[in-house]
Short mmCIF file of C-alpha atoms and ligand atoms in Angstrom, two decimals:
data_model
loop_
_atom_site.label_atom_id
_atom_site.label_comp_id
_atom_site.label_asym_id
_atom_site.label_seq_id
_atom_site.Cartn_x
_atom_site.Cartn_y
_atom_site.Cartn_z
CA MET A 180 9.03 -11.61 -11.26
CA ILE A 181 11.28 -9.05 -12.40
CA ALA A 182 11.74 -6.20 -10.18
CA VAL A 183 13.39 -3.05 -11.32
CA GLY A 184 14.37 -0.01 -9.07
CA ALA A 185 15.29 3.35 -10.23
CA SER A 186 15.66 6.84 -9.04
CA TRP A 187 17.61 9.87 -10.28
CA GLY A 188 17.85 9.45 -13.94
CA GLY A 189 15.34 6.51 -13.96
CA LEU A 190 13.05 7.96 -16.52
CA LYS A 191 15.35 7.44 -19.32
CA ALA A 192 16.81 4.25 -18.09
CA LEU A 193 13.18 2.85 -17.68
CA ARG A 194 12.01 3.92 -20.96
CA ALA A 195 15.19 2.11 -22.58
CA ILE A 196 14.28 -1.04 -20.85
CA ALA A 197 10.49 -0.90 -21.62
CA HIS A 198 11.51 0.05 -25.28
CA GLY A 199 13.14 -3.46 -25.78
CA LEU A 200 10.59 -5.79 -24.42
CA PRO A 201 9.05 -7.77 -27.21
CA ALA A 202 5.25 -7.94 -27.51
CA HIS A 203 5.44 -11.71 -26.29
CA PHE A 204 7.43 -11.14 -23.06
CA ARG A 205 5.62 -13.10 -20.39
CA VAL A 206 7.38 -12.49 -17.12
CA PRO A 207 5.55 -9.91 -15.07
CA ILE A 208 8.02 -6.92 -14.70
CA THR A 209 7.34 -4.26 -12.24
CA PHE A 210 8.95 -0.62 -12.19
CA VAL A 211 9.68 1.17 -8.82
CA GLN A 212 10.63 4.56 -9.68
CA HIS A 213 11.24 7.33 -6.86
CA ARG A 214 9.01 10.36 -7.89
CA SER A 215 6.62 13.02 -6.33
CA LYS A 216 2.94 12.69 -5.82
CA GLU A 217 2.29 14.82 -8.83
CA SER A 218 4.21 13.16 -11.45
CA ALA A 219 1.17 11.25 -12.90
CA ALA A 220 2.56 11.23 -16.41
CA LEU A 221 5.08 8.33 -15.97
CA ARG A 222 2.84 5.63 -16.98
CA GLU A 223 1.94 7.29 -20.23
CA LEU A 224 5.75 8.12 -20.97
CA LEU A 225 6.47 4.43 -20.39
CA GLN A 226 3.43 3.23 -22.47
CA ASP A 227 4.60 5.23 -25.45
CA CYS A 228 7.76 2.78 -25.54
CA THR A 229 6.12 -0.60 -25.41
CA SER A 230 3.32 -2.66 -26.97
CA LEU A 231 2.88 -4.41 -23.57
CA ILE A 232 0.37 -2.91 -21.33
CA VAL A 233 1.68 -0.70 -18.73
CA CYS A 234 -0.41 -0.09 -15.74
CA GLU A 235 -0.08 1.57 -12.57
CA VAL A 236 -0.70 -0.63 -9.59
CA GLU A 237 -3.99 -0.67 -7.63
CA ASP A 238 -4.25 -2.56 -4.24
CA LYS A 239 -4.76 -6.38 -4.70
CA GLN A 240 -4.35 -6.42 -8.48
CA PRO A 241 -3.31 -9.81 -9.54
CA ILE A 242 0.23 -10.41 -10.93
CA MET A 243 0.16 -11.52 -14.51
CA GLY A 244 2.57 -12.03 -17.22
CA GLY A 245 2.63 -9.83 -20.28
CA TYR A 246 2.34 -6.58 -18.35
CA VAL A 247 4.45 -3.84 -17.14
CA TYR A 248 3.42 -2.76 -13.76
CA LEU A 249 4.35 0.55 -12.19
CA ALA A 250 4.42 1.35 -8.42
CA PRO A 251 1.97 4.26 -7.83
CA PRO A 252 3.38 7.58 -6.13
CA ASP A 253 3.14 7.98 -2.52
CA TYR A 254 2.57 4.24 -1.52
CA HIS A 255 4.78 1.42 -0.89
CA LEU A 256 4.25 -1.46 -3.17
CA LEU A 257 4.47 -5.25 -1.93
CA VAL A 258 3.51 -8.52 -3.42
CA ASP A 259 1.24 -10.60 -1.41
CA GLY A 260 0.63 -14.17 -2.74
CA ASP A 261 -0.57 -13.67 -6.49
CA GLU A 262 -1.48 -10.08 -5.75
CA PHE A 263 0.11 -6.74 -5.28
CA SER A 264 -0.74 -4.85 -2.40
CA LEU A 265 -0.14 -1.24 -1.13
CA SER A 266 0.65 0.48 2.11
CA VAL A 267 1.03 3.99 3.37
CA ASP A 268 3.48 3.10 6.10
CA GLU A 269 6.06 5.76 6.66
CA PRO A 270 8.59 6.49 3.89
CA VAL A 271 11.67 4.45 4.27
CA ARG A 272 14.89 6.40 3.96
CA TYR A 273 12.79 9.44 2.60
CA SER A 274 11.23 7.20 -0.09
CA ARG A 275 7.66 6.00 -0.85
CA PRO A 276 7.56 3.74 -2.75
CA SER A 277 10.68 2.40 -1.20
CA ILE A 278 12.65 -0.02 -3.61
CA ASP A 279 13.87 -2.04 -0.50
CA VAL A 280 10.39 -2.59 0.76
CA PHE A 281 9.40 -3.94 -2.54
CA PHE A 282 12.37 -6.13 -3.40
CA GLU A 283 12.24 -7.64 0.10
CA SER A 284 8.53 -8.67 -0.45
CA VAL A 285 9.66 -10.12 -3.88
CA ALA A 286 12.36 -12.17 -2.33
CA GLU A 287 9.91 -13.56 0.34
CA ARG A 288 7.41 -14.53 -2.27
CA PHE A 289 9.41 -15.43 -5.27
CA GLY A 290 12.68 -16.90 -3.97
CA PRO A 291 14.72 -18.20 -6.82
CA ALA A 292 12.10 -17.02 -9.31
CA ALA A 293 12.80 -13.33 -8.33
CA VAL A 294 15.14 -11.16 -10.64
CA GLY A 295 16.04 -7.91 -8.98
CA VAL A 296 17.39 -5.20 -11.01
CA VAL A 297 19.02 -1.92 -9.74
CA LEU A 298 19.48 1.06 -11.93
CA THR A 299 20.55 4.60 -11.73
CA GLY A 300 19.91 6.71 -8.68
CA ALA A 301 21.56 9.17 -6.28
CA ASN A 302 20.72 7.21 -2.91
CA GLU A 303 21.29 3.82 -1.61
CA ASP A 304 17.77 2.33 -1.88
CA GLY A 305 17.38 -1.13 -3.42
CA ALA A 306 20.80 -2.44 -2.12
CA GLU A 307 19.52 -4.16 0.93
CA GLY A 308 16.52 -5.52 -0.98
CA LEU A 309 18.78 -6.78 -3.80
CA ARG A 310 20.93 -8.63 -0.94
CA GLN A 311 17.46 -10.26 0.34
CA ILE A 312 16.71 -11.45 -3.37
CA ALA A 313 20.14 -12.94 -3.74
CA ALA A 314 19.99 -14.36 -0.31
CA ARG A 315 16.88 -16.36 -1.36
CA GLY A 316 18.42 -17.52 -4.47
CA GLY A 317 17.04 -14.92 -6.88
CA LEU A 318 19.11 -13.26 -9.56
CA ALA A 319 20.64 -9.94 -8.91
CA VAL A 320 21.35 -7.52 -11.91
CA VAL A 321 22.78 -4.04 -11.64
CA GLN A 322 23.21 -1.37 -14.02
CA ASP A 323 27.03 -0.89 -14.80
CA PRO A 324 27.71 2.17 -12.76
CA ARG A 325 29.78 3.91 -15.27
CA THR A 326 26.87 4.00 -17.62
CA ALA A 327 24.29 5.33 -15.10
CA GLU A 328 23.27 8.62 -15.03
CA SER A 329 23.84 8.73 -11.32
CA PRO A 330 26.13 5.82 -10.20
CA ILE A 331 25.44 5.79 -6.43
CA MET A 332 22.61 3.38 -6.38
CA PRO A 333 24.21 0.85 -8.58
CA ARG A 334 27.54 1.16 -6.46
CA ALA A 335 25.70 0.63 -3.32
CA ALA A 336 23.85 -2.42 -4.87
CA LEU A 337 27.14 -3.94 -5.88
CA ARG A 338 28.64 -3.42 -2.44
CA ALA A 339 25.58 -5.55 -1.15
CA VAL A 340 25.78 -7.99 -3.81
CA PRO A 341 29.38 -8.18 -5.28
CA THR A 342 28.52 -11.15 -7.32
CA ALA A 343 25.47 -9.47 -9.36
CA GLN A 344 25.32 -9.36 -13.09
CA THR A 345 26.59 -6.06 -14.21
CA LEU A 346 25.54 -4.59 -17.37
CA PRO A 347 25.40 -1.50 -19.45
CA LEU A 348 21.94 -0.06 -20.02
CA GLU A 349 21.81 -1.19 -23.66
CA ARG A 350 22.42 -4.80 -22.91
CA MET A 351 20.03 -4.85 -19.79
CA THR A 352 16.90 -5.68 -21.96
CA PRO A 353 18.31 -8.23 -24.19
CA TYR A 354 19.49 -9.91 -21.01
CA LEU A 355 16.09 -9.91 -19.57
CA VAL A 356 14.64 -11.06 -22.50
CA SER A 357 17.06 -14.05 -22.68
CA LEU A 358 15.82 -15.02 -19.19
CA ASP A 359 12.29 -15.34 -20.63
CA THR A 360 13.14 -17.28 -23.53
CA GLY A 361 15.64 -19.60 -21.70
CA GLU A 362 18.63 -18.38 -23.36
CA GLU A 363 20.47 -17.43 -20.09
CA ASN A 364 23.77 -19.40 -20.04
CA GLU A 365 23.43 -22.34 -17.75
CA GLN A 366 26.55 -21.42 -16.03
CA GLY A 367 25.30 -18.26 -14.70
CA ARG A 368 22.10 -20.04 -13.57
CA ARG A 369 24.06 -22.81 -11.94
CA LYS A 370 26.26 -20.21 -10.15
CA ARG A 371 23.33 -18.61 -8.46
CA THR A 372 21.33 -21.87 -7.56
CA GLY A 373 24.34 -24.09 -6.80
CA GLY A 374 22.53 -26.77 -8.77
CA THR A 375 23.82 -28.89 -11.58
CA ASP A 376 20.57 -30.60 -13.07
CA GLU A 377 19.22 -27.68 -15.21
CA VAL A 378 15.64 -28.48 -16.03
CA ARG A 379 13.45 -26.03 -17.69
CA ALA A 380 9.81 -26.40 -18.15
CA MET B 13 5.04 -26.01 1.09
CA VAL B 14 4.26 -22.98 -1.36
CA VAL B 15 6.39 -23.42 -4.30
CA PRO B 16 7.56 -19.83 -5.31
CA VAL B 17 6.98 -19.70 -9.15
CA GLY B 18 6.93 -16.66 -11.36
CA LEU B 19 3.24 -17.05 -11.69
CA GLY B 20 0.90 -19.03 -9.61
CA ALA B 21 -1.27 -21.77 -11.46
CA ALA B 22 -4.29 -20.10 -10.07
CA ASP B 23 -3.58 -16.78 -11.85
CA PRO B 24 -6.02 -15.56 -14.34
CA ALA B 25 -4.33 -15.69 -17.51
CA PRO B 26 -4.47 -12.50 -19.53
CA ALA B 27 -3.89 -14.44 -22.83
CA ALA B 28 -2.93 -17.77 -24.15
CA GLY B 29 0.57 -18.69 -23.37
CA ALA B 30 0.86 -16.74 -20.22
CA GLU B 31 2.56 -18.95 -17.86
CA ALA B 32 5.41 -19.39 -15.36
CA ILE B 33 8.56 -18.59 -17.26
CA VAL B 34 11.29 -18.50 -14.57
CA THR B 35 10.30 -22.12 -13.53
CA PRO B 36 12.24 -23.06 -10.59
CA THR B 37 14.23 -26.26 -10.66
CA VAL B 38 14.04 -28.96 -8.03
CA THR B 39 17.42 -27.50 -6.59
CA ASP B 40 15.95 -24.08 -6.71
CA ILE B 41 13.05 -25.14 -4.48
CA ALA B 42 15.34 -27.04 -2.02
CA ALA B 43 17.49 -23.96 -1.94
CA ALA B 44 14.48 -21.67 -1.22
CA ALA B 45 13.46 -23.87 1.87
CA GLU B 46 17.31 -23.86 3.02
CA ALA B 47 18.15 -20.31 2.09
CA PRO B 48 17.64 -18.33 5.33
CA VAL B 49 17.46 -14.76 5.77
CA ASN B 50 17.93 -13.70 9.53
CA GLY B 51 18.05 -17.50 10.13
CA TYR B 52 14.59 -17.72 8.63
CA SER B 53 13.14 -19.67 5.77
CA PRO B 54 9.91 -18.18 4.40
CA ASP B 55 7.88 -21.08 5.62
CA LEU B 56 9.23 -20.89 9.11
CA GLU B 57 8.50 -17.19 9.28
CA ARG B 58 5.04 -17.85 8.07
CA ILE B 59 4.38 -20.49 10.77
CA GLU B 60 5.63 -18.27 13.58
CA ILE B 61 3.65 -15.10 12.34
CA GLN B 62 0.49 -17.19 12.38
CA LEU B 63 1.20 -18.49 15.89
CA LEU B 64 1.81 -14.98 17.06
CA LEU B 65 -1.40 -13.71 15.42
CA GLU B 66 -3.54 -16.52 16.92
CA GLY B 67 -2.17 -15.86 20.24
CA ILE B 68 -2.71 -12.12 19.98
CA TYR B 69 -6.40 -12.96 18.84
CA ARG B 70 -7.25 -15.27 21.58
CA HIS B 71 -5.65 -13.59 24.35
CA TYR B 72 -6.47 -10.01 23.44
CA GLY B 73 -9.18 -10.27 20.97
CA PHE B 74 -7.57 -8.23 18.16
CA ASP B 75 -7.84 -10.02 15.05
CA PHE B 76 -5.09 -9.55 12.63
CA ARG B 77 -4.96 -12.89 11.14
CA ALA B 78 -6.50 -11.75 7.66
CA TYR B 79 -4.53 -8.67 7.21
CA ALA B 80 -2.20 -8.21 4.32
CA TYR B 81 0.62 -10.56 5.01
CA ALA B 82 3.55 -8.66 3.34
CA SER B 83 2.92 -5.39 5.23
CA LEU B 84 2.02 -7.38 8.58
CA ARG B 85 5.37 -9.14 8.29
CA ARG B 86 7.52 -6.05 7.75
CA ARG B 87 5.89 -4.22 10.68
CA ILE B 88 6.56 -7.26 12.91
CA TRP B 89 10.12 -7.33 12.06
CA LYS B 90 10.37 -3.60 12.76
CA ARG B 91 9.02 -4.20 16.33
CA ILE B 92 11.46 -7.06 16.72
CA ASP B 93 14.32 -4.95 15.70
CA SER B 94 13.58 -1.98 17.77
CA ASP B 95 13.19 -4.12 20.73
CA GLY B 96 16.29 -5.88 20.20
CA LEU B 97 14.87 -9.37 20.01
CA LYS B 98 15.98 -12.03 17.66
CA THR B 99 12.80 -14.13 16.66
CA ILE B 100 8.98 -13.84 15.96
CA SER B 101 8.52 -16.36 18.85
CA ALA B 102 10.67 -14.15 21.21
CA LEU B 103 8.16 -11.28 20.41
CA GLN B 104 5.21 -13.65 20.87
CA ASP B 105 6.58 -14.28 24.42
CA ARG B 106 6.75 -10.54 25.29
CA VAL B 107 3.32 -9.64 23.75
CA LEU B 108 1.40 -12.51 25.58
CA HIS B 109 2.95 -11.83 28.87
CA ASP B 110 3.21 -7.93 28.78
CA PRO B 111 0.27 -5.92 27.79
CA SER B 112 2.32 -2.77 27.31
CA MET B 113 4.01 -4.68 24.60
CA MET B 114 0.75 -5.43 23.10
CA GLU B 115 -0.06 -1.80 23.21
CA ARG B 116 3.10 -0.75 21.28
CA LEU B 117 2.74 -3.72 18.91
CA LEU B 118 -0.95 -2.66 18.32
CA LEU B 119 0.46 0.96 17.36
CA ASP B 120 2.74 -0.64 14.84
CA LEU B 121 0.13 -2.68 13.31
CA SER B 122 -2.41 0.00 12.95
CA ILE B 123 -0.64 2.50 10.67
CA ASN B 124 -2.06 5.87 11.47
CA VAL B 125 -0.35 8.01 8.84
CA THR B 126 -3.05 10.54 7.58
CA ALA B 127 -3.41 14.02 6.50
CA MET B 128 -6.05 16.87 6.42
CA PHE B 129 -7.46 17.35 2.68
CA ARG B 130 -5.05 14.35 1.55
CA ASP B 131 -5.66 13.91 -2.11
CA PRO B 132 -7.17 17.33 -2.80
CA GLY B 133 -8.69 15.88 -6.12
CA PHE B 134 -10.90 13.87 -3.94
CA TYR B 135 -12.40 16.64 -2.22
CA VAL B 136 -12.99 18.60 -5.47
CA ALA B 137 -14.93 15.73 -6.87
CA PHE B 138 -16.84 15.35 -3.71
CA ARG B 139 -18.00 18.78 -3.83
CA ARG B 140 -18.83 18.63 -7.29
CA ASP B 141 -20.60 15.22 -7.33
CA VAL B 142 -21.71 14.43 -4.02
CA VAL B 143 -22.60 17.53 -2.35
CA PRO B 144 -25.58 18.48 -4.81
CA ALA B 145 -27.28 15.09 -3.84
CA LEU B 146 -26.53 15.79 -0.01
CA ARG B 147 -28.48 19.24 -0.39
CA THR B 148 -31.60 17.19 -1.04
CA TYR B 149 -31.46 15.29 2.01
CA PRO B 150 -33.04 16.66 5.31
CA PHE B 151 -30.45 14.93 7.37
CA ILE B 152 -26.92 13.74 6.38
CA ARG B 153 -24.92 10.93 8.02
CA ILE B 154 -21.28 10.31 6.95
CA TRP B 155 -19.04 7.62 8.27
CA HIS B 156 -15.42 7.83 8.28
CA ALA B 157 -14.20 4.07 8.77
CA GLY B 158 -10.58 4.03 9.89
CA CYS B 159 -10.32 7.82 10.54
CA SER B 160 -6.99 7.64 12.50
CA THR B 161 -6.27 10.90 14.51
CA GLY B 162 -9.13 12.45 12.72
CA GLU B 163 -7.79 14.85 10.07
CA GLU B 164 -10.04 13.45 7.57
CA ALA B 165 -13.08 14.00 9.57
CA TYR B 166 -12.20 17.65 10.26
CA SER B 167 -11.44 18.20 6.60
CA MET B 168 -14.93 16.97 5.88
CA ALA B 169 -16.58 19.03 8.65
CA ILE B 170 -14.80 22.23 7.04
CA LEU B 171 -16.01 21.13 3.56
CA LEU B 172 -19.68 20.74 4.91
CA GLU B 173 -19.60 24.30 6.63
CA GLU B 174 -18.50 25.82 3.57
CA GLU B 175 -21.42 24.16 1.67
CA ASP B 176 -23.67 25.07 4.25
CA LEU B 177 -24.57 21.75 5.18
CA TYR B 178 -22.83 21.09 8.49
CA ASP B 179 -25.74 22.07 10.63
CA ARG B 180 -27.81 18.99 9.23
CA ALA B 181 -24.86 16.63 9.29
CA ARG B 182 -23.41 14.12 11.51
CA ILE B 183 -20.05 12.71 11.26
CA TYR B 184 -19.27 9.31 12.67
CA ALA B 185 -15.55 8.75 12.68
CA THR B 186 -14.23 5.42 14.02
CA ASP B 187 -11.06 3.72 14.35
CA ILE B 188 -9.93 0.29 15.99
CA ASN B 189 -7.20 2.04 17.88
CA GLU B 190 -8.39 4.04 21.06
CA VAL B 191 -5.11 5.98 21.33
CA VAL B 192 -5.92 7.70 17.93
CA ILE B 193 -9.57 8.32 18.82
CA ARG B 194 -8.49 9.94 22.10
CA LYS B 195 -6.18 12.37 19.88
CA ALA B 196 -8.83 12.93 17.41
CA LYS B 197 -11.29 14.11 20.15
CA GLU B 198 -8.66 16.80 21.11
CA GLY B 199 -8.61 18.33 17.61
CA ILE B 200 -5.08 19.57 17.91
CA PHE B 201 -2.73 18.83 14.99
CA PRO B 202 0.83 19.52 14.44
CA LEU B 203 1.72 23.32 13.62
CA ASP B 204 4.32 22.18 11.41
CA ARG B 205 1.98 20.57 9.00
CA MET B 206 -0.32 23.63 8.59
CA GLN B 207 1.57 24.70 5.59
CA GLU B 208 0.93 21.55 3.66
CA TYR B 209 -2.64 21.37 4.93
CA THR B 210 -3.11 25.05 3.56
CA GLN B 211 -1.92 24.22 0.33
CA ASN B 212 -3.92 20.91 0.39
CA TYR B 213 -7.03 22.86 1.43
CA LEU B 214 -6.89 25.26 -1.53
CA ARG B 215 -6.21 22.69 -4.10
CA ALA B 216 -9.31 20.97 -2.50
CA GLY B 217 -11.74 23.88 -3.39
CA GLY B 218 -11.56 25.58 -0.07
CA THR B 219 -13.21 29.10 -0.28
CA ARG B 220 -11.75 30.76 2.85
CA SER B 221 -8.68 31.26 4.31
CA PHE B 222 -7.40 27.99 6.05
CA SER B 223 -6.05 29.77 9.08
CA GLU B 224 -9.83 30.67 10.09
CA TYR B 225 -10.25 27.35 11.28
CA TYR B 226 -7.56 26.95 13.91
CA THR B 227 -5.62 28.82 16.67
CA ALA B 228 -1.85 28.45 16.71
CA MET B 229 -0.85 27.59 20.13
CA TYR B 230 2.40 26.71 21.29
CA ASP B 231 2.18 22.99 21.07
CA GLY B 232 -0.02 22.56 18.13
CA ALA B 233 -2.97 23.96 15.97
CA LEU B 234 -6.24 23.90 18.00
CA PHE B 235 -9.01 23.49 15.73
CA ALA B 236 -12.36 25.42 16.10
CA PRO B 237 -14.71 23.78 18.51
CA ARG B 238 -17.61 24.54 16.30
CA LEU B 239 -15.86 22.04 13.73
CA MET B 240 -16.18 19.22 16.58
CA ARG B 241 -19.84 19.78 17.25
CA ASN B 242 -21.30 17.28 14.83
CA ILE B 243 -18.47 14.79 14.98
CA VAL B 244 -18.85 11.59 17.06
CA PHE B 245 -15.57 9.92 17.32
CA SER B 246 -15.64 6.34 18.64
CA GLN B 247 -13.77 3.17 18.72
CA HIS B 248 -14.96 0.50 16.19
CA ASN B 249 -13.45 -2.64 14.80
CA LEU B 250 -14.33 -3.16 10.93
CA VAL B 251 -13.39 -6.75 11.44
CA THR B 252 -15.28 -7.79 14.54
CA ASP B 253 -18.07 -5.08 14.99
CA ARG B 254 -21.37 -4.50 13.23
CA SER B 255 -22.81 -1.65 11.45
CA PHE B 256 -24.20 0.96 13.75
CA ALA B 257 -26.36 3.18 11.44
CA GLU B 258 -27.49 3.73 7.90
CA CYS B 259 -25.26 6.35 6.35
CA ASN B 260 -25.54 8.43 3.15
CA VAL B 261 -21.81 8.51 2.80
CA ILE B 262 -19.09 6.06 3.82
CA LEU B 263 -15.47 6.93 3.44
CA CYS B 264 -13.00 4.28 3.89
CA ARG B 265 -9.48 5.46 2.53
CA ASN B 266 -6.46 3.64 2.80
CA VAL B 267 -7.49 1.18 5.50
CA LEU B 268 -8.72 -1.74 3.31
CA ILE B 269 -5.11 -1.83 1.72
CA TYR B 270 -4.01 -3.37 4.95
CA PHE B 271 -6.54 -6.39 4.67
CA ASP B 272 -6.32 -9.45 2.55
CA ARG B 273 -8.86 -9.83 -0.14
CA THR B 274 -11.26 -12.08 1.93
CA LEU B 275 -11.32 -9.55 4.76
CA GLN B 276 -11.88 -6.80 2.31
CA GLN B 277 -14.83 -8.55 1.00
CA ARG B 278 -16.27 -8.98 4.48
CA VAL B 279 -15.94 -5.19 5.15
CA HIS B 280 -17.46 -4.49 1.77
CA LYS B 281 -20.31 -6.67 2.80
CA LEU B 282 -20.72 -4.33 5.96
CA PHE B 283 -20.39 -1.21 3.94
CA HIS B 284 -23.07 -2.30 1.38
CA GLU B 285 -25.38 -3.08 4.39
CA SER B 286 -24.92 0.35 5.67
CA LEU B 287 -25.64 2.14 2.65
CA PRO B 288 -29.11 2.87 1.21
CA ILE B 289 -29.51 2.68 -2.53
CA TYR B 290 -27.89 5.83 -4.11
CA GLY B 291 -25.40 5.90 -1.03
CA TYR B 292 -21.93 7.00 -1.57
CA LEU B 293 -18.65 5.16 -1.07
CA GLY B 294 -15.31 6.66 -0.90
CA LEU B 295 -12.09 4.71 -1.29
CA GLY B 296 -8.38 5.51 -1.32
CA SER B 297 -6.80 6.62 -4.55
CA LYS B 298 -5.25 3.35 -5.23
CA GLU B 299 -7.92 1.18 -3.95
CA SER B 300 -10.52 -0.14 -6.32
CA LEU B 301 -13.87 -2.25 -6.19
CA ARG B 302 -12.48 -4.14 -8.99
CA PHE B 303 -11.14 -7.03 -6.94
CA THR B 304 -13.86 -7.07 -4.25
CA GLY B 305 -16.76 -8.79 -5.72
CA PHE B 306 -18.93 -5.81 -5.01
CA GLU B 307 -18.16 -4.04 -8.44
CA ASP B 308 -21.48 -4.42 -10.06
CA ASP B 309 -23.45 -3.19 -6.99
CA TYR B 310 -22.07 0.25 -7.47
CA GLU B 311 -21.53 2.74 -10.26
CA ALA B 312 -18.54 4.95 -10.57
CA VAL B 313 -19.31 8.73 -9.82
CA ASP B 314 -15.52 9.62 -10.39
CA ARG B 315 -13.62 6.60 -11.39
CA ARG B 316 -10.30 8.33 -10.72
CA GLU B 317 -11.17 9.61 -7.23
CA LYS B 318 -12.71 6.48 -6.32
CA ILE B 319 -15.95 7.70 -5.62
CA TYR B 320 -18.90 5.25 -6.18
CA ARG B 321 -22.68 5.11 -5.60
CA LYS B 322 -24.57 2.20 -4.46
CA ILE B 323 -27.14 0.99 -7.26
CA LYS B 324 -28.30 -2.38 -5.96
C1 SAM C 435 -3.45 4.84 7.08
S1 SAM C 435 -4.63 5.15 8.08
C2 SAM C 435 -5.91 5.91 7.24
C3 SAM C 435 -6.32 7.30 7.71
C4 SAM C 435 -7.17 7.82 6.59
N1 SAM C 435 -8.42 7.36 6.48
C5 SAM C 435 -6.55 8.40 5.58
O1 SAM C 435 -6.73 7.89 4.61
O2 SAM C 435 -5.72 9.44 5.77
C6 SAM C 435 -5.50 3.47 8.56
C7 SAM C 435 -6.16 3.52 9.76
O3 SAM C 435 -7.04 2.41 9.81
C8 SAM C 435 -7.24 1.93 11.16
N2 SAM C 435 -7.55 0.48 11.12
C9 SAM C 435 -6.77 -0.53 10.83
N3 SAM C 435 -7.57 -1.80 11.27
C10 SAM C 435 -8.69 -1.41 11.56
C11 SAM C 435 -9.84 -1.99 11.94
N4 SAM C 435 -10.29 -3.43 11.86
N5 SAM C 435 -11.06 -1.34 12.16
C12 SAM C 435 -11.09 -0.03 12.06
N6 SAM C 435 -10.05 0.78 11.81
C13 SAM C 435 -8.75 -0.05 11.40
C14 SAM C 435 -5.85 2.11 11.67
O4 SAM C 435 -5.88 2.10 13.17
C15 SAM C 435 -5.49 3.39 11.01
O5 SAM C 435 -5.72 4.53 11.87
#
């Protein structure tokens, strides 16, 4: 599972990421973007950039490869086993959906198979969640704050996970795609798993 | 042990070739078992949460065992943190020996967030697609399952009054939580939300001035007693209690999201049994019949607003 969190400036960043995903991309990828209840068009805006199917998550929807999932506005998104689940719990730090809430559940469920990506944003949501993904052996990726429309969120994420892979936006998708095709360099992977015997199915 | 992989083997594959891509290595899996967050591995955490829920069920009778795990886990940790405890076992100790702690946890576990005319589009669709059918009935029964502090039931009373249907309607509004039912009966809602509710009301197709329905007092907005006259508020547990009446309409919005899929199915069975043919079912805006096994028993009246009609 690739979990991507974005806030201020996120539309452009998410479109850039969606744009680069090849049609055969098979890792489920989920976007959590802060937005108001009324902003219903985000799904369409993202769908315009990719041949993968973009869907706004409904409660208990099964998680499948080949899809780009989008957190619906005004709900928290979580993963529960092999499904998504939603909640209307209070906003966390003024946000619903909260990136932290989603990342924490991804960390719990996917452990080392989780990839957390923190993009542009003007608050500190996502930092704690990314820390938990890293703590469970998952991979932490942060947009290079110098290339972010708003650097606050990526900076906070880097403070929480100083070892996170830092990339400018234009290299983000190629990197995520390399994870899918197994081209990620072994050193990087060893570093985060502490293992030496690289075995890939 | 549950192996954390990108895609579970049991997943319905969307297309050939869909498979776990970020496959964990042996060392990954070992690392997962050992990577503690707050001193916890996911496995140990799950064990302790199961023990806690089992204890609560057997000692107090509240059955949260089939609630959606990820949300439950979050709320349990919130309680632990705000009480300065360290482990789930410590919480269990407190909960089992101190009923007031159980009461607090119960409030945490039953998320009571609600609003009047939440999702105005739902009420617009209800007026347009459901009200005409209700007009043909001599008597109308509506069940709000999981009504929390009652805002939804009052919204429905207002809608029915404006449609000249309220005299022949009865609204059953139920919730597992007695505290919110007591509040609902008072009909007093926070003044500082009236602006939001007024906007919702207008967007929901309200035909009057919203302020006609309440009196502003120093500590809240008191809703007109006439709205209460046909609402019956009572405690009812969707997990353990049975159906109590046949209803023309069941609204259960943002309640089932807290249940796991098996429990959702059970509750849908209860709803199905409580509706006549052509009875209406309304769900929350991101809930769906698609994953419940009851999809074929209903037809969509408004797919977007999640209003369905029982056809078999
Ligand atoms: C988020 S509120 C939804 C309120 C309202 N329906 C709405 O959409 O605004 C969820 C409610 O479900 C209630 N609930 C949870 N478990 C329940 C159960 N087993 N039986 C009945 N009500 C339950 C909670 O107490 C809470 O008030």
